[in-house]
CSV table of C-alpha atoms in Angstrom, one decimal:
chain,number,residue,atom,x,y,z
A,314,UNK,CA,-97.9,14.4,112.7
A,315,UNK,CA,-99.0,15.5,109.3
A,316,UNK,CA,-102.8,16.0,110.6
A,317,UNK,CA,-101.0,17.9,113.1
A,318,UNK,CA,-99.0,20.2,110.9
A,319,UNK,CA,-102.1,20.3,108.4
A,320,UNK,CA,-104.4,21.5,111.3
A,321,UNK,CA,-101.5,24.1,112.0
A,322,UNK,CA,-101.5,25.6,108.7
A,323,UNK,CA,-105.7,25.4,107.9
A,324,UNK,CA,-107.4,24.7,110.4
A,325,UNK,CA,-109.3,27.4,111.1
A,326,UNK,CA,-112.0,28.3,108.1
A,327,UNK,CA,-110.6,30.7,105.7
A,328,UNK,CA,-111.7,33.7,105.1
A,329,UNK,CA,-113.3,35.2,101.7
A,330,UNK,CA,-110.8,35.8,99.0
A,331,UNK,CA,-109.7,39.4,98.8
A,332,UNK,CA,-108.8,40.5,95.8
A,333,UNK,CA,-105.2,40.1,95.0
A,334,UNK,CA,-104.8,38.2,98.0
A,335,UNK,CA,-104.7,34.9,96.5
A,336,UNK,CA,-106.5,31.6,98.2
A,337,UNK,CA,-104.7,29.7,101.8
A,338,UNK,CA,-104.4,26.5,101.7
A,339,UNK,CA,-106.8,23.9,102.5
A,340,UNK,CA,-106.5,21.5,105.3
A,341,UNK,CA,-104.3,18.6,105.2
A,342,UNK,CA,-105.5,15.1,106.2
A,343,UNK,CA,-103.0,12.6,105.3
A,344,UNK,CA,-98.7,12.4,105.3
A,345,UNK,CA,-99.4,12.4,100.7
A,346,UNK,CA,-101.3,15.6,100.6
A,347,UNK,CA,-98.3,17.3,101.9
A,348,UNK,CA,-96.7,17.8,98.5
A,349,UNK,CA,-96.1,20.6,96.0
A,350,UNK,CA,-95.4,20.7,92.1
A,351,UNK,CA,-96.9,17.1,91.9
A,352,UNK,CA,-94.1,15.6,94.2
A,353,UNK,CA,-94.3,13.9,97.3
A,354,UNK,CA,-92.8,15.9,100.6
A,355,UNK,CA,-91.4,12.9,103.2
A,356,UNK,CA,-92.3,14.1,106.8
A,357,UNK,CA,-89.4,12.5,108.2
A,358,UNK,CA,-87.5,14.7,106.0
A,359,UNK,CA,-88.9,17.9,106.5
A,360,UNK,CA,-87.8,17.0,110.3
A,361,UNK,CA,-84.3,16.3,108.9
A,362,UNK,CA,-83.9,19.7,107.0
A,363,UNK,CA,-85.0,21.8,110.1
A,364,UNK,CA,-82.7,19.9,112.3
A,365,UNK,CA,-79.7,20.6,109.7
A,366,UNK,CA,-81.0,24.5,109.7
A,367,UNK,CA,-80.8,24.4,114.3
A,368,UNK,CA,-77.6,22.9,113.9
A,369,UNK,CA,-76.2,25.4,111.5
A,370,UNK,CA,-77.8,28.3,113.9
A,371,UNK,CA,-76.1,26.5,116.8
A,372,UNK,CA,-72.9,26.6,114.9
A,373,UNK,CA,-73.5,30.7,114.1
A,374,UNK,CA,-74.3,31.6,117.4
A,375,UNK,CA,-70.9,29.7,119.0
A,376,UNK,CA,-69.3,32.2,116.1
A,377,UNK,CA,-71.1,35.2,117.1
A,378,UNK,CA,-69.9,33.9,120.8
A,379,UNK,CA,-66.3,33.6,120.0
A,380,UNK,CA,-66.3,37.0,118.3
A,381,UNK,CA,-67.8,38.5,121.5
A,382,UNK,CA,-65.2,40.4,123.9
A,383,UNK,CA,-61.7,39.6,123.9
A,384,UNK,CA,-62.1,39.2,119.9
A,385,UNK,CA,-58.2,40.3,119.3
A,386,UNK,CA,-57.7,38.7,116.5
A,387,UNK,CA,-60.6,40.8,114.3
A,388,UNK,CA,-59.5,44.3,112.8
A,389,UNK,CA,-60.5,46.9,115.5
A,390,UNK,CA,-61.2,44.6,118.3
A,391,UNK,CA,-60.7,44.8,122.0
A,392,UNK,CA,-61.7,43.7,125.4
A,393,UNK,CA,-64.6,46.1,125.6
A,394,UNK,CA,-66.3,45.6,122.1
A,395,UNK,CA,-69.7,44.2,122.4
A,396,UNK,CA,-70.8,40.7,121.0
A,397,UNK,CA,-71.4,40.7,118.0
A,398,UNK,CA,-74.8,38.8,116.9
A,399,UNK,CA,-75.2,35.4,115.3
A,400,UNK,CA,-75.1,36.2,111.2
A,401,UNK,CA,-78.1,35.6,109.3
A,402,UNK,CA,-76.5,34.7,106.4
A,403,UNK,CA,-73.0,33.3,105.0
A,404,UNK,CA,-71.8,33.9,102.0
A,405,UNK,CA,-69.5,31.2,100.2
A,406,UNK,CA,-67.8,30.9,97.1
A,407,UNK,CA,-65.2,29.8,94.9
A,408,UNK,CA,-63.0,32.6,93.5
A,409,UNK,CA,-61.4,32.4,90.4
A,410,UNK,CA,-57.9,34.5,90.9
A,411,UNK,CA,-56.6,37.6,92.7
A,412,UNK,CA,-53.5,39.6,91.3
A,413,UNK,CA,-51.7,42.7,92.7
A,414,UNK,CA,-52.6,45.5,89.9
A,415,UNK,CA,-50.4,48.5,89.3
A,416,UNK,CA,-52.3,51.5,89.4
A,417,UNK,CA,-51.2,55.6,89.1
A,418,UNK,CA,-51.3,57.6,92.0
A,419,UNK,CA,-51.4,61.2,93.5
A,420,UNK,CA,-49.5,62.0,96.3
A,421,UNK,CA,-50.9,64.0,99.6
A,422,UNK,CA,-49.1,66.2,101.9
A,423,UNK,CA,-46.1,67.8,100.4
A,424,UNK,CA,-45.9,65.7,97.4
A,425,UNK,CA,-49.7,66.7,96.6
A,426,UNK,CA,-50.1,66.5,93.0
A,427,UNK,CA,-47.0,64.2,92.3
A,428,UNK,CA,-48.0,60.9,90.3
A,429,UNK,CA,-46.5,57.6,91.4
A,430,UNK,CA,-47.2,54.1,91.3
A,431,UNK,CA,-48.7,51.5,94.2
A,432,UNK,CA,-50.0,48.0,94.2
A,433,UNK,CA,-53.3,47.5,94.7
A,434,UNK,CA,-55.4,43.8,94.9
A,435,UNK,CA,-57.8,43.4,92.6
A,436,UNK,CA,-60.2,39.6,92.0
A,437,UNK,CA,-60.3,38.2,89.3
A,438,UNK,CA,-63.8,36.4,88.1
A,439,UNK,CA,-63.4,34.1,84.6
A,440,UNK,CA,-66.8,33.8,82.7
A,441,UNK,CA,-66.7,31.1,79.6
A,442,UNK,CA,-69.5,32.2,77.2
A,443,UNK,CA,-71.1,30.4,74.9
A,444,UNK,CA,-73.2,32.7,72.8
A,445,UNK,CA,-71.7,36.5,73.2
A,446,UNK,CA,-69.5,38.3,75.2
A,447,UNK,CA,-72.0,41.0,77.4
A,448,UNK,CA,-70.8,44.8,77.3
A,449,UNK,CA,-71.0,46.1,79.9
A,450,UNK,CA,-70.6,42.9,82.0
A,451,UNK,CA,-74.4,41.8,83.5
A,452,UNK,CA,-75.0,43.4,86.8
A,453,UNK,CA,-75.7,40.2,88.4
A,454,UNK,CA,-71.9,38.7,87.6
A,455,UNK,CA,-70.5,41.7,88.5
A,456,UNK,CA,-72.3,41.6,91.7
A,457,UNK,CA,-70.8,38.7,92.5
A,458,UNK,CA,-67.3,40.2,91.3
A,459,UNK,CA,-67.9,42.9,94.0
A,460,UNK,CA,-69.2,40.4,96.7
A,461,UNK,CA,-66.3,38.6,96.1
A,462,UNK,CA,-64.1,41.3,96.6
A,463,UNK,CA,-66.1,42.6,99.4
A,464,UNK,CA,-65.2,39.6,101.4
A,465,UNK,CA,-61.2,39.8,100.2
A,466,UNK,CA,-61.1,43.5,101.2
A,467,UNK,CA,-60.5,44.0,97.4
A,468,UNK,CA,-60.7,47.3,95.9
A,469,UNK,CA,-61.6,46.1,92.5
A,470,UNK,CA,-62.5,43.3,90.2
A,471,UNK,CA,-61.9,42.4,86.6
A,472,UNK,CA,-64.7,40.7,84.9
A,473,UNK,CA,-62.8,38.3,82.3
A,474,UNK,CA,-65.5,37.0,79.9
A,475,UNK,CA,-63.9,34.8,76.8
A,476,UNK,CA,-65.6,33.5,73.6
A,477,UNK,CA,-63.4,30.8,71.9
A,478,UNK,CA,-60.5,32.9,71.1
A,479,UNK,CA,-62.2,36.1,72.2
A,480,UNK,CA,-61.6,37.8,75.4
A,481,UNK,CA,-62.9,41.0,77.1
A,482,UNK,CA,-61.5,42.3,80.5
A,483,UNK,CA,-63.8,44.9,82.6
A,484,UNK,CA,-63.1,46.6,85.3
A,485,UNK,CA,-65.4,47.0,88.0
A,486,UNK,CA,-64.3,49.6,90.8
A,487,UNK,CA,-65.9,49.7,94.3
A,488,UNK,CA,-65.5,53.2,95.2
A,489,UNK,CA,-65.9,55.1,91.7
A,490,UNK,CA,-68.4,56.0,88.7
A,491,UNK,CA,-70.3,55.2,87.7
A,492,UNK,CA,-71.9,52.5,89.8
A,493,UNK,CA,-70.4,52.9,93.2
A,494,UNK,CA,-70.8,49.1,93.5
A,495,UNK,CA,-69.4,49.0,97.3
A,496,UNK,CA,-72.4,52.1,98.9
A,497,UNK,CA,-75.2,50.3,96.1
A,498,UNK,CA,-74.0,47.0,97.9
A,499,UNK,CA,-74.6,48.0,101.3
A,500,UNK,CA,-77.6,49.9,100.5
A,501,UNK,CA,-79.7,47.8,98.4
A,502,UNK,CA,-78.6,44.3,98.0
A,503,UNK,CA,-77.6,43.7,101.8
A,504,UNK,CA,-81.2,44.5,103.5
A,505,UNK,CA,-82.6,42.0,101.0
A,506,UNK,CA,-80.1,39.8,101.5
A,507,UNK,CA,-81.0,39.5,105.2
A,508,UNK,CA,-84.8,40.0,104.6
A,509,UNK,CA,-84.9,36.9,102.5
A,510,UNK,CA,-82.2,35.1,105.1
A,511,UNK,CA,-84.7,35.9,107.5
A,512,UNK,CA,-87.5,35.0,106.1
A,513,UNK,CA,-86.5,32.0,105.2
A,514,UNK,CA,-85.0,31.0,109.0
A,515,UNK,CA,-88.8,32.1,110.4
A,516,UNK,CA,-90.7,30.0,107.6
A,517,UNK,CA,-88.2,26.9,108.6
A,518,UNK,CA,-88.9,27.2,112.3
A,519,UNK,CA,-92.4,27.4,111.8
A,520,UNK,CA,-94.4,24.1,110.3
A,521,UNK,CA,-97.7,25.7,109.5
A,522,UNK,CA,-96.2,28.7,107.7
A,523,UNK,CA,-93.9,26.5,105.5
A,524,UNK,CA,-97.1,24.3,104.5
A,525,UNK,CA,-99.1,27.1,104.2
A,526,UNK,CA,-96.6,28.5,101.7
A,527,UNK,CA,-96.1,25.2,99.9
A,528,UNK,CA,-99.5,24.9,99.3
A,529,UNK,CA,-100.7,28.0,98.6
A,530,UNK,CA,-101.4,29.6,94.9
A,531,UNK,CA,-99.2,31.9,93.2
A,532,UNK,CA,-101.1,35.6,94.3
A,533,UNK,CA,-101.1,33.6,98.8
A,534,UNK,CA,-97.3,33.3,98.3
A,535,UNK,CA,-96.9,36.6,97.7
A,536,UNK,CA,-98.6,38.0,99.5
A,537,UNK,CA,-96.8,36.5,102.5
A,538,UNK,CA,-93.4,37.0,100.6
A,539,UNK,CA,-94.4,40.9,101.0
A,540,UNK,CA,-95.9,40.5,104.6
A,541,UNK,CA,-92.4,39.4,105.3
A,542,UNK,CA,-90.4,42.2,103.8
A,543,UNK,CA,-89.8,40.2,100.6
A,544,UNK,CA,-91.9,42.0,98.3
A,545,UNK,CA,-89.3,42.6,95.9
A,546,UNK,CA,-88.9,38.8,95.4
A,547,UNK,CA,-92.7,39.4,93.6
A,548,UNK,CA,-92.4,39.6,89.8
């Protein structure tokens, strides 16, 4: 099977390096020269993790399936909605609080202009520093504050970041200035969200191109990371 794969991934002669393009693989002869960083790769294992990755598609397509027509119990559902497709991607994680915050309004209508006060849900993400508290919070935790309230249906998060007896609370609003976290969300980080997902689902279900990327040098890998959309994963 590993001749197999190894043919697969190098079989054919490779061409001239290009510059920039970095050097495929070479062939594989035996089950040990499948390896990377020095470790060995089991075969039988490699067989294991894609059948855990068809099971997990299995299990999103039944989802996508039972969120087809009929889907009543989703927000804006009915008999006549279209299926919706399998997800690429599910986030998961572990939040650390939400709280009903009390917030000052302006009324609409007739009362247009009059201030009053409404509840509104905010998540609450806890960050125990050891060095220095970061102001402003780093973008990437307070991505995950706005994922995280993304998936609650939050409008906002606080970013609670302590220090031994130090303690800084941020706010980090969805819909306001001056990062607009919920648009910058859905335009940047989602389509590389699901060009990595993606990338990842095709390299799993496809033995040569998983070898080939294994045992590739640093300028082959990304290339292919950027012949599959993933450029930006390229330092």
């Amino acid at each position: 099977e590993a001749r197999k794969a190894g043919g697969r991934g190098g079989g054919a002669p490779a061409a001239p390096e290009a510059a920039g393009e970095g050097r495929p693989p070479a062939r594989l002869s035996r089950a040990a020269d499948y390896c990377h960083g020095g470790a060995a790769w089991d075969i039988s294992a490699l067989r294991a993790d894609l059948a855990i990755t068809r099971r997990r598609l299995r299990i999103a397509a039944a989802e996508g399936r039972r969120c087809g027509p009929g889907r009543g119990g989703l927000e804006g559902g009915d008999s006549a909605s279209p299926p919706l497709p399998p997800p690429l991607v599910r986030l998961v994680g572990a939040v650390d609080g939400v709280a009903d915050e009390v917030v000052l309004t302006r009324g609409e209508g007739e009362g247009e202009g009059e201030e009053s006060w409404a509840l509104r849900t905010v998540v609450v993400e806890v960050k125990s520093r050891v060095r220095r508290i970061a102001r402003p919070p780093a973008l990437h935790d307070q991505l995950q504050a706005v994922a995280y309230s993304l998936m609650l249906r939050a409008e906002a998060a606080h970013l609670v970041q302590t220090l031994g007896e130090e303690m800084d609370v941020s706010p980090v609003e969805l819909h306001g200035p001056p990062m607009w976290h919920a648009a910058n969300f859905e335009a940047h980080v989602l389509p590389r969200l699901r060009a990595f997902a993606a990338a990842v689902q095709a390299m799993r279900a496809d033995v040569a191109a998983r070898v080939s990327y294994l045992c590739g040098d640093d300028r082959w890998r990304d290339r292919l990371l950027r012949e599959r959309g993933c450029g930006f994963l390229v330092k």
